[in-house]
Short mmCIF file of C-alpha atoms and ligand atoms in Angstrom, two decimals:
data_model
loop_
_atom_site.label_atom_id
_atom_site.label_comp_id
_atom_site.label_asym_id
_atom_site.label_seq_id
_atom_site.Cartn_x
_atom_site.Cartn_y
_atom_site.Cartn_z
CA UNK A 1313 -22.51 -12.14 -78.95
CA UNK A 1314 -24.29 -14.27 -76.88
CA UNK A 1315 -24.72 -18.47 -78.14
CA UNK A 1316 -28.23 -17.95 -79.47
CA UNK A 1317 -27.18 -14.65 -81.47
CA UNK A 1318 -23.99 -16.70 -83.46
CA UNK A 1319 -26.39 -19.88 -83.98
CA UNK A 1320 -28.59 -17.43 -85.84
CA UNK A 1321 -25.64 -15.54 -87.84
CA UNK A 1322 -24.63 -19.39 -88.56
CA UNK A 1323 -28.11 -19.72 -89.68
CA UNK A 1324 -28.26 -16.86 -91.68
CA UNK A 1325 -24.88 -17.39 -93.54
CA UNK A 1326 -25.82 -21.05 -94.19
CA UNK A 1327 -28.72 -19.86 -95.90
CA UNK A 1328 -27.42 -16.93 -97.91
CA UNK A 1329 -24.83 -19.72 -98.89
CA UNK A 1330 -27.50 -22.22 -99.76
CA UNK A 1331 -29.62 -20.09 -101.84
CA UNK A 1332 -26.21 -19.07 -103.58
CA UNK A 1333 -25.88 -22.28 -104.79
CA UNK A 1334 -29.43 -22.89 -105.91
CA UNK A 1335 -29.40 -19.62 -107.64
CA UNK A 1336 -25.85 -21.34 -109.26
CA UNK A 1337 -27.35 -24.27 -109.93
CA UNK A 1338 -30.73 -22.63 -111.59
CA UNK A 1339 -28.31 -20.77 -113.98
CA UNK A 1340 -26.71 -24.23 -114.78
CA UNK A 1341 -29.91 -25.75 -115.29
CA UNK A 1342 -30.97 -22.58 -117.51
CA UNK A 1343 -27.97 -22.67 -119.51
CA UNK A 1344 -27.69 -26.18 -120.67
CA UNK A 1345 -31.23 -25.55 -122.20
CA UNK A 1346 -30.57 -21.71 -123.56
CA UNK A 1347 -28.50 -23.69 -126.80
CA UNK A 1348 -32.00 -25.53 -127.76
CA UNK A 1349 -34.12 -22.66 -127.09
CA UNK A 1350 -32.21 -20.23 -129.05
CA UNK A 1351 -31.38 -17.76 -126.54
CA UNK A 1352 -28.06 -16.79 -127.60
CA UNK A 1353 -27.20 -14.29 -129.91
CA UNK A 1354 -23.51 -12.16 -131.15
CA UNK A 1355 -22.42 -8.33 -130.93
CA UNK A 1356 -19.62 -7.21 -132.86
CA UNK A 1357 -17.33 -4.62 -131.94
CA UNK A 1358 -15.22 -3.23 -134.71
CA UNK A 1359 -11.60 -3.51 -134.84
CA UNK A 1360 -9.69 -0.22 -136.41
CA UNK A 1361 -6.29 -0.03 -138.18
CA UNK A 1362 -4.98 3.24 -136.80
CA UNK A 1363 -2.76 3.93 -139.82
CA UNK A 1364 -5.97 4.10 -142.16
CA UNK A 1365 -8.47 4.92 -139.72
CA UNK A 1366 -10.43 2.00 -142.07
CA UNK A 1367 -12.62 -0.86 -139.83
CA UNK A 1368 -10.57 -4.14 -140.84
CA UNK A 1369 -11.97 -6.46 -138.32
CA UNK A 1370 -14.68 -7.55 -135.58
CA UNK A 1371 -14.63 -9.09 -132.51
CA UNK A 1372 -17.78 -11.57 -132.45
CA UNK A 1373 -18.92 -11.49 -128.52
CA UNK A 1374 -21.41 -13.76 -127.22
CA UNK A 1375 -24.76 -12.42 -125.15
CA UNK A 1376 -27.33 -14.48 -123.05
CA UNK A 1377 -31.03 -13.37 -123.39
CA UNK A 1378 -32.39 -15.04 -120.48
CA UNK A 1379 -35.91 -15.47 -120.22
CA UNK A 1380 -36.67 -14.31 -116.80
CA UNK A 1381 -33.30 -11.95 -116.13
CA UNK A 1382 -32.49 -10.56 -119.38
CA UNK A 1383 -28.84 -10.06 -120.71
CA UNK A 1384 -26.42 -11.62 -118.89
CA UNK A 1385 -23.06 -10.99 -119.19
CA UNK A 1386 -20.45 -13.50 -120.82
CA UNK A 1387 -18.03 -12.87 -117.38
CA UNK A 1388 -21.04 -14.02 -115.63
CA UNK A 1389 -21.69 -17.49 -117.73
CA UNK A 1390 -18.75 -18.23 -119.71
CA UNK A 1391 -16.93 -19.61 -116.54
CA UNK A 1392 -20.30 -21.50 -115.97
CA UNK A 1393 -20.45 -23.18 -119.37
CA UNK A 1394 -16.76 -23.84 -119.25
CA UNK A 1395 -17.79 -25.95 -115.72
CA UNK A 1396 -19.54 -27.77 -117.13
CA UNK A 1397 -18.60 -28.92 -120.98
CA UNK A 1398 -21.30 -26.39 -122.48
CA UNK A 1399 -18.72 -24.28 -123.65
CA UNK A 1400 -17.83 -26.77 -126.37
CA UNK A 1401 -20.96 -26.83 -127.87
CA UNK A 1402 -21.31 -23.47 -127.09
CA UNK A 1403 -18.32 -21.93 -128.49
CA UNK A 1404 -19.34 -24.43 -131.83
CA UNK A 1405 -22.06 -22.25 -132.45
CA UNK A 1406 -20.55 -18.54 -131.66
CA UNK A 1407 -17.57 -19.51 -134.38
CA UNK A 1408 -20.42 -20.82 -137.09
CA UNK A 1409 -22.64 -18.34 -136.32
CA UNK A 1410 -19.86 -15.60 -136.84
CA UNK A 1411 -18.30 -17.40 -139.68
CA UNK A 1412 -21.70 -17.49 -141.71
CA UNK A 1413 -22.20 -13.87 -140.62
CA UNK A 1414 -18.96 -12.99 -142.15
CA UNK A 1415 -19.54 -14.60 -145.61
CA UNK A 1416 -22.86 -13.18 -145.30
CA UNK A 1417 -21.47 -9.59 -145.75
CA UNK A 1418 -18.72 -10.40 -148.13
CA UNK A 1419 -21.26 -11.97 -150.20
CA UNK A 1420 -23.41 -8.95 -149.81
CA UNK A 1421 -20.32 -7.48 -151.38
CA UNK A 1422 -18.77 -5.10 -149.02
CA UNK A 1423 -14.89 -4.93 -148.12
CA UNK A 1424 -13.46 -7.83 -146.94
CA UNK A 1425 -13.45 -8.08 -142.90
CA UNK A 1426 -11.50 -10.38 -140.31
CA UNK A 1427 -13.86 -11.94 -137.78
CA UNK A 1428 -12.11 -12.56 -134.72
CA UNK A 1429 -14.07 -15.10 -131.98
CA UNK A 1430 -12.70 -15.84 -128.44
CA UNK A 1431 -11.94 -19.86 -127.61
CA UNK A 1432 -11.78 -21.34 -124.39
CA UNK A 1433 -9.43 -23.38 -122.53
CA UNK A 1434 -11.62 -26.25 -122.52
CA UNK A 1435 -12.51 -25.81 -126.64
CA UNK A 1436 -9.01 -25.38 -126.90
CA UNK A 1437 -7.82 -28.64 -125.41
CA UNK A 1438 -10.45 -30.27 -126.96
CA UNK A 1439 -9.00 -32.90 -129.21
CA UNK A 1440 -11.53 -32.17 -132.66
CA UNK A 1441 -11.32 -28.62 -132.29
CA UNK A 1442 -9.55 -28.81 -135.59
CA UNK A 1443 -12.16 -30.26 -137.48
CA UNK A 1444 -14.78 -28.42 -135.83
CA UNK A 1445 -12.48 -25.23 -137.33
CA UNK A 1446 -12.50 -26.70 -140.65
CA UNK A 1447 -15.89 -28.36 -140.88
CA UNK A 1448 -17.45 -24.90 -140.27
CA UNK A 1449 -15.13 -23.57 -142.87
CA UNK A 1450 -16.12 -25.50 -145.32
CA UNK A 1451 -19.98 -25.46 -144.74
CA UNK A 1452 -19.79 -21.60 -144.30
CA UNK A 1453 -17.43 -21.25 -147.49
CA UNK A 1454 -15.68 -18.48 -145.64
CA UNK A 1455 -11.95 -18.31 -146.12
CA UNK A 1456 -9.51 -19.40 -144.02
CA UNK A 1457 -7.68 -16.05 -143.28
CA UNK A 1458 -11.08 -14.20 -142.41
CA UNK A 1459 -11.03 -15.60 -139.54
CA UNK A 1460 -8.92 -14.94 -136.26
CA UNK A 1461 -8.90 -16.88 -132.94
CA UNK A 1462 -8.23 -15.44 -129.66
CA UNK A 1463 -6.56 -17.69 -126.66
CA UNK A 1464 -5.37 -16.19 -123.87
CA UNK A 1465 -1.74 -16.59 -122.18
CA UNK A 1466 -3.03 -19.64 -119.63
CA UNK A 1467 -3.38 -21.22 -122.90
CA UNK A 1468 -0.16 -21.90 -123.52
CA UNK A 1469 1.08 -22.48 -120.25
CA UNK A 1470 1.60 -26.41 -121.46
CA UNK A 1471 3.54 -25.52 -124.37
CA UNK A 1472 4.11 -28.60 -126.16
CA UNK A 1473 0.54 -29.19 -126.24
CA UNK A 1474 -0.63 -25.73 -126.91
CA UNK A 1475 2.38 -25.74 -129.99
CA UNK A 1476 0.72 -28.92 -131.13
CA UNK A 1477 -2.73 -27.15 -131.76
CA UNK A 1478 -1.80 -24.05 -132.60
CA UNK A 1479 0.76 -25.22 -135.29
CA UNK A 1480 -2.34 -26.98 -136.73
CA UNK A 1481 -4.60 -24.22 -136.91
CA UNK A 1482 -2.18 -22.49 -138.73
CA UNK A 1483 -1.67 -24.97 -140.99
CA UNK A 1484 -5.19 -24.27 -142.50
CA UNK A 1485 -4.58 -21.11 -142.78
CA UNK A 1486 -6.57 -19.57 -139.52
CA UNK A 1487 -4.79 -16.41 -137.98
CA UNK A 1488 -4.36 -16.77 -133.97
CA UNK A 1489 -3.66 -13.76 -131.91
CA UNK A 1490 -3.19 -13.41 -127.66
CA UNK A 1491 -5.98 -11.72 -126.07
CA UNK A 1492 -5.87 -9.94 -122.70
CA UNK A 1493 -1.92 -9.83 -123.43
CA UNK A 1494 0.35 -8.62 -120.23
CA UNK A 1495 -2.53 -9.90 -117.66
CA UNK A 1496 -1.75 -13.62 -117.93
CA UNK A 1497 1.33 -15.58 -117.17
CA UNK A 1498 2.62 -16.29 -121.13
CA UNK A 1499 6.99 -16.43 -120.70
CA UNK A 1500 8.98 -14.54 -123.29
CA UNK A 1501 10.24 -17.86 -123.84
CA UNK A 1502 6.85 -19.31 -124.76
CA UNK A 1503 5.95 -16.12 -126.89
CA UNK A 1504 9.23 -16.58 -129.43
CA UNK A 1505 8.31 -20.36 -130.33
CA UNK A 1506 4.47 -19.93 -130.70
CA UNK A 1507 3.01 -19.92 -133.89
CA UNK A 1508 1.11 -17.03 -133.27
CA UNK A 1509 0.16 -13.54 -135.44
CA UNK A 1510 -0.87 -11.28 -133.13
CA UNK A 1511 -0.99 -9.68 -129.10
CA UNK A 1512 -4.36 -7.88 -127.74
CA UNK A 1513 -2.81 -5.71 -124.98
CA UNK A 1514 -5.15 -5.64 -121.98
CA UNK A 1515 -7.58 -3.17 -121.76
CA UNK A 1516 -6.31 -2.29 -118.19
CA UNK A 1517 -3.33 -0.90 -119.45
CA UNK A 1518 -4.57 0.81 -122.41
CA UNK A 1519 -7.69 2.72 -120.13
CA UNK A 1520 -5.18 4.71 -118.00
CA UNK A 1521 -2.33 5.47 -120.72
CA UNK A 1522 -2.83 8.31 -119.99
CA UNK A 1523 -2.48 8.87 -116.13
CA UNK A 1524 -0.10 6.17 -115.08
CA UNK A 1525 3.69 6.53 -116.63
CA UNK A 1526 3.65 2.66 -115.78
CA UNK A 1527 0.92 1.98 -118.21
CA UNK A 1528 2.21 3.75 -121.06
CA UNK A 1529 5.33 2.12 -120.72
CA UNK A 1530 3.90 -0.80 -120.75
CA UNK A 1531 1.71 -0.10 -123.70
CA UNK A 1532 4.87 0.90 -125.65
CA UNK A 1533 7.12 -1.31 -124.58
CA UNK A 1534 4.44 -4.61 -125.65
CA UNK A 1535 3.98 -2.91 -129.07
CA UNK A 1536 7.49 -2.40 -129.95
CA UNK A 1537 8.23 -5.94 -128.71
CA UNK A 1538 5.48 -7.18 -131.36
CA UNK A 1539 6.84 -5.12 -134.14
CA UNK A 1540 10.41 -6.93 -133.41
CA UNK A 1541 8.95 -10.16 -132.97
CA UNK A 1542 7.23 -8.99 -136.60
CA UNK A 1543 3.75 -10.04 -134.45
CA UNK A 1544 0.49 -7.78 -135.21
CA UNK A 1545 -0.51 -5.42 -132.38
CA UNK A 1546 -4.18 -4.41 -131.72
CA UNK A 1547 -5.15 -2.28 -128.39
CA UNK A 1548 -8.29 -3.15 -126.26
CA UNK A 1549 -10.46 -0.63 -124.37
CA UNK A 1550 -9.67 2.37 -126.22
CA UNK A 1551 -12.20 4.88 -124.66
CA UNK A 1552 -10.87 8.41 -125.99
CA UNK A 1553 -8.73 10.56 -128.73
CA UNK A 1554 -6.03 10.99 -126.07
CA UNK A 1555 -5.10 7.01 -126.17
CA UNK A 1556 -5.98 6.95 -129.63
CA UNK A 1557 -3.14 9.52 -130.90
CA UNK A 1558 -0.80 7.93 -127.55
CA UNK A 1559 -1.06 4.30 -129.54
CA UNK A 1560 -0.76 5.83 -132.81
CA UNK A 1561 2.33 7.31 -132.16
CA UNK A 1562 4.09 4.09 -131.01
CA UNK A 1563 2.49 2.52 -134.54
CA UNK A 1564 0.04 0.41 -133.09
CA UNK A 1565 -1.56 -1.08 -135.80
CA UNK A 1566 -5.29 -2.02 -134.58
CA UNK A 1567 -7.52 -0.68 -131.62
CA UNK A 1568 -11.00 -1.87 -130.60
CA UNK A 1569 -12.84 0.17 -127.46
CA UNK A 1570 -15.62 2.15 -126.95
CA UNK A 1571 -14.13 5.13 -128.67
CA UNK A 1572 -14.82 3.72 -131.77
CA UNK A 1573 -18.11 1.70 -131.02
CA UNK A 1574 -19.39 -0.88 -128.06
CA UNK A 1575 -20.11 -4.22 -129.21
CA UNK A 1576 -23.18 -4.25 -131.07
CA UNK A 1577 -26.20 -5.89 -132.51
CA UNK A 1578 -25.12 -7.34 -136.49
CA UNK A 1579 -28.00 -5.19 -138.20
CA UNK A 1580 -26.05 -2.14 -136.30
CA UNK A 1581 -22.72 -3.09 -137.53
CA UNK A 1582 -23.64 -3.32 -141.25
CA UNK A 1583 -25.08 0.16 -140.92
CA UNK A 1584 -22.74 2.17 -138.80
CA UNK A 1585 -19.19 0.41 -140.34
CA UNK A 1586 -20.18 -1.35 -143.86
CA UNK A 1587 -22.42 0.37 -145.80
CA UNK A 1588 -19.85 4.03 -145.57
CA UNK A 1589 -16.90 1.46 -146.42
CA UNK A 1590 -14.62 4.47 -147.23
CA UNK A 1591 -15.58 6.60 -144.25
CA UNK A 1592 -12.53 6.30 -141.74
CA UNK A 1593 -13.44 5.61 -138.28
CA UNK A 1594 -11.87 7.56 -135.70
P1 LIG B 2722 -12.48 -10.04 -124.39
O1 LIG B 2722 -12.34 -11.13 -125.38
O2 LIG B 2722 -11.24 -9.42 -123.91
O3 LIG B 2722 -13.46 -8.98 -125.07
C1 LIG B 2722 -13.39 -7.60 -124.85
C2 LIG B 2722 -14.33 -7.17 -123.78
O4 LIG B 2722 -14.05 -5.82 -123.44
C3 LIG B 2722 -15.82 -7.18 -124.19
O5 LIG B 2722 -16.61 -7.48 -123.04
C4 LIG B 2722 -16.01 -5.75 -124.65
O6 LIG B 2722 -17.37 -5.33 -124.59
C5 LIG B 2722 -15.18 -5.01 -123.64
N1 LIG B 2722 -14.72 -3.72 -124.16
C6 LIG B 2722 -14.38 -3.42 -125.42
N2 LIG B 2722 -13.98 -2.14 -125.53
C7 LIG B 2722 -14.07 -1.61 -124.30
C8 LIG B 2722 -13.81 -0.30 -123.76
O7 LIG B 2722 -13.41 0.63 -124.46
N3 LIG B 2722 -14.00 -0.13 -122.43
C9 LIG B 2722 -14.46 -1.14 -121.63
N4 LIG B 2722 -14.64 -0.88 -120.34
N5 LIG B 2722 -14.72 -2.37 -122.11
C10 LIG B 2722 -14.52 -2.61 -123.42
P2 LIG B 2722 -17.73 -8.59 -123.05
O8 LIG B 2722 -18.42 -8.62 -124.38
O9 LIG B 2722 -18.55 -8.41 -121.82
O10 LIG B 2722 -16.91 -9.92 -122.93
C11 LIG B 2722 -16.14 -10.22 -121.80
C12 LIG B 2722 -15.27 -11.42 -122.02
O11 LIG B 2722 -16.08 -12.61 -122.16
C13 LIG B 2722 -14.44 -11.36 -123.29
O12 LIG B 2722 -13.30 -10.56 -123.09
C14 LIG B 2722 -14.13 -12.82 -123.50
O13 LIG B 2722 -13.04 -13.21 -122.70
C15 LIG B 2722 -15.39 -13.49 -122.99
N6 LIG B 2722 -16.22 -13.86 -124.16
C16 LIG B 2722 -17.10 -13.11 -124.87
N7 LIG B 2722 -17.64 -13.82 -125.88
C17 LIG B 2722 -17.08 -15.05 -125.82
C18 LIG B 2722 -17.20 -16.26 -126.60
O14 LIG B 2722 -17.94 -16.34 -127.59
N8 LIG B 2722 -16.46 -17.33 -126.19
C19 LIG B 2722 -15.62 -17.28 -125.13
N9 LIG B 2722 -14.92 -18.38 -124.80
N10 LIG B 2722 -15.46 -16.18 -124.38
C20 LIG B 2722 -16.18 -15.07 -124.73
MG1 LIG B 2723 -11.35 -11.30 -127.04
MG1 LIG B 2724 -10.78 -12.90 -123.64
MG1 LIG B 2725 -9.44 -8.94 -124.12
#
């Protein structure tokens, strides 16, 4: 390379970063208006007790329709809105809007379902996440133990502090469970003092159960773990019968994964996993 020919790679890099940043900034921008504007919505994806083969739960995930790009994906703006502070108002909504959607179909009389919404670090540290919890509670009338809240291992990694909240969510009667369990850096140590009810082992495990020794190992050995530490255990990412009759043989109680249905639209759910309540799943 001669001088000119690296002034113009500098050139060209500088602008590719540049417009990646605009483009950054532009979804920033786009997102602290998409609340106002109405341009989120939920998907539920149901959750499966593998003894019954009966839908007990749902997972309430959160989907961007942007005007101009479409559905984007929470990986792609959750870390945004976390940035910058959106994803406390943000996550405010997803848990009322999947509270009310929940006493919506009990009202509607069909069996009794968990909803289970993710939180955030940054909604978790937040000091009125409690009443927040409780204020949508109570203006949603749904009951305490229909809902379930999922935190992930980082979490807890200050453990007085994450004891603190967790103790108090309890306390009203909300169940909490560990999502994306075996990826994160949670300390058997942590796990035996928190007041928690339930582990979500990582989808990457459960996907190649199969094919990898390691993997089913793991898979076993983090569901036997919860049964002694008398914690529920639910699967993520179960994609076929093979894993299915693998987790059901180590008494796994729940899966979720595209086996049994993707996330999808509420109208969907109602049809496909409410209205057939005693039609098992799977
Ligand atoms: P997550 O909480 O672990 O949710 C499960 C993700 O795995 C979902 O992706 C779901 O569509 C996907 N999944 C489920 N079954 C399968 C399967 O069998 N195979 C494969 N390949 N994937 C499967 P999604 O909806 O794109 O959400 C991604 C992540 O974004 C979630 O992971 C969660 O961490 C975060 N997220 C979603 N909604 C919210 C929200 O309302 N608040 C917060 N804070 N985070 C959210
Ligand atoms: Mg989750
Ligand atoms: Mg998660
Ligand atoms: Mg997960």
């Amino acid at each position: 390379h001669n001088a000119k020919e690296q002034g113009l790679e500098l050139n060209r890099y500088a602008h590719a970063m540049q417009m990646k940043a605009q483009e950054r900034l532009q979804l920033e921008n786009d997102l602290r208006k998409a609340l106002d504007r109405g341009q989120f919505y939920l998907m539920y994806q149901p959750q499966v007790n593998l003894a019954s083969g009966l839908v007990v739960g749902m997972e309430a995930l959160v989907r961007w329709q942007h005007p101009q790009r479409g559905s984007i994906s929470p990986a792609e703006f959750i870390p945004l809105a976390e940035e910058s502070g959106l994803i406390v108002p943000l996550g405010e909504w997803v848990l009322r809007q999947a509270c009310k959607q929940n006493k919506i179909w009990q009202e509607a009389g069909y069996r009794k379902l968990c909803v289970s919404v993710n939180l955030s670090m940054r909604q978790f540290r937040h000091s009125h996440l409690l009443d927040n919890i409780s204020g949508i509670l109570n203006e949603t009338g749904l009951e305490p133990a229909w809902l379930e809240l999922e935190i992930t291992e980082s979490m807890t990694f200050d453990k007085d502090r994450a004891f603190e909240q967790l103790r108090k969510i309890k306390e009203i009667g909300v169940h909490i469970s560990i999502d994306d369990f075996g990826t994160g850096y949670s300390s058997l140590h942590y796990l035996k003092d928190l007041p928690i009810d339930r582990l979500k082992i990582d989808r990457s495990f459960v996907n190649e159960v199969m094919e990898d020794r390691n993997n089913a190992a793991i898979v076993s050995t983090i569901t036997s773990m919860a049964h002694h530490l008398q914690l529920k255990v639910t699967a993520e990412g179960v994609e076929n019968e093979e894993q299915l009759v693998f987790l059901r043989d180590q008494h796994c109680h729940e899966a979720q994964g595209y086996f049994f249905s993707k996330p999808i639209l509420p109208s969907d759910f109602e049809t496909k996993f409410l209205r057939d309540v005693d039609k098992p799943a799977g």
